[in-house]
Coordinates of C-alpha atoms in Angstrom, one line a residue:
M1 CA 94.4 181.3 -33.2
Y2 CA 95.2 178.4 -35.1
N3 CA 95.0 178.4 -38.5
V4 CA 93.2 174.9 -39.5
Y5 CA 93.5 174.1 -43.2
V6 CA 90.8 171.2 -44.6
I7 CA 93.1 169.2 -46.9
Y8 CA 91.0 167.9 -49.8
P9 CA 91.7 165.1 -52.1
I10 CA 92.5 166.3 -55.4
G11 CA 90.1 164.2 -57.2
I12 CA 87.2 166.1 -55.2
I13 CA 88.6 169.3 -55.8
K14 CA 88.3 168.7 -59.9
W15 CA 85.2 167.4 -59.5
I16 CA 83.7 170.5 -57.9
F17 CA 85.0 171.9 -61.0
K18 CA 83.8 170.1 -63.7
Y19 CA 80.3 170.2 -61.8
A20 CA 80.1 173.8 -61.9
F21 CA 81.2 174.1 -65.3
L22 CA 78.5 171.3 -66.5
S23 CA 75.8 173.0 -64.3
L24 CA 76.9 176.7 -65.8
F25 CA 77.0 174.9 -69.5
L26 CA 73.7 173.3 -69.5
G27 CA 72.2 176.9 -67.8
A28 CA 73.5 178.8 -70.8
A29 CA 72.0 175.9 -73.3
F30 CA 68.5 176.0 -71.4
T31 CA 68.7 179.8 -72.0
Y32 CA 69.4 179.9 -75.4
K33 CA 67.0 177.2 -76.3
A34 CA 64.2 178.9 -73.9
H35 CA 64.6 182.2 -75.8
T36 CA 64.8 180.6 -79.5
P37 CA 61.7 181.4 -81.4
D38 CA 59.5 178.1 -82.6
F39 CA 57.5 179.0 -85.7
T40 CA 56.3 175.5 -86.9
V41 CA 52.6 174.6 -87.5
R42 CA 51.8 171.6 -85.3
S43 CA 48.4 170.0 -85.9
Y44 CA 45.7 170.2 -83.4
K45 CA 44.0 167.4 -81.8
P46 CA 41.1 168.5 -79.1
S47 CA 41.4 166.5 -75.7
Y48 CA 38.9 164.4 -74.5
F49 CA 38.1 166.9 -71.6
Y50 CA 37.4 169.9 -74.0
K51 CA 35.3 167.8 -75.8
H52 CA 33.3 166.9 -72.9
H53 CA 33.0 170.8 -72.6
L54 CA 32.0 171.5 -75.3
N55 CA 29.2 168.7 -75.4
K56 CA 28.3 170.3 -72.2
L57 CA 28.0 173.8 -73.5
K58 CA 25.7 172.5 -76.6
T59 CA 23.5 170.7 -74.3
K60 CA 23.0 173.4 -72.2
G61 CA 22.5 175.8 -75.4
I62 CA 24.9 177.9 -74.9
I63 CA 26.4 177.4 -78.0
D64 CA 24.8 176.3 -81.3
E65 CA 25.9 173.3 -83.7
T66 CA 28.1 176.1 -86.0
K67 CA 29.8 177.0 -83.3
Y68 CA 30.6 173.9 -81.7
E69 CA 32.0 172.2 -85.1
K70 CA 33.9 175.6 -85.6
L71 CA 35.5 174.9 -82.0
L72 CA 36.5 171.5 -82.7
K73 CA 38.1 172.2 -86.1

C-alpha cells in the first residue's frame, strides 16, 4: 500500500480554520441573542387581514360592535 498525501496550499488551510472559527463565533452569538429576553413594549397595529376578518365576524353577527372595538385596540 502506498501512502498518498494530498498537499494543500497553506492559504486554503488558513481559510478553512478562519471559516470554522467564524461559524462557531456566529453560532454562539446567535444562540446568546436568541436566549436573551426582550421586555420592551411594542405598539400594536392590526393588519389589513385581521381587520377584514373582524369585519366578516361583525357582519355575520358573531361579535358585536363593542367586542369589535375592543379587539382592534
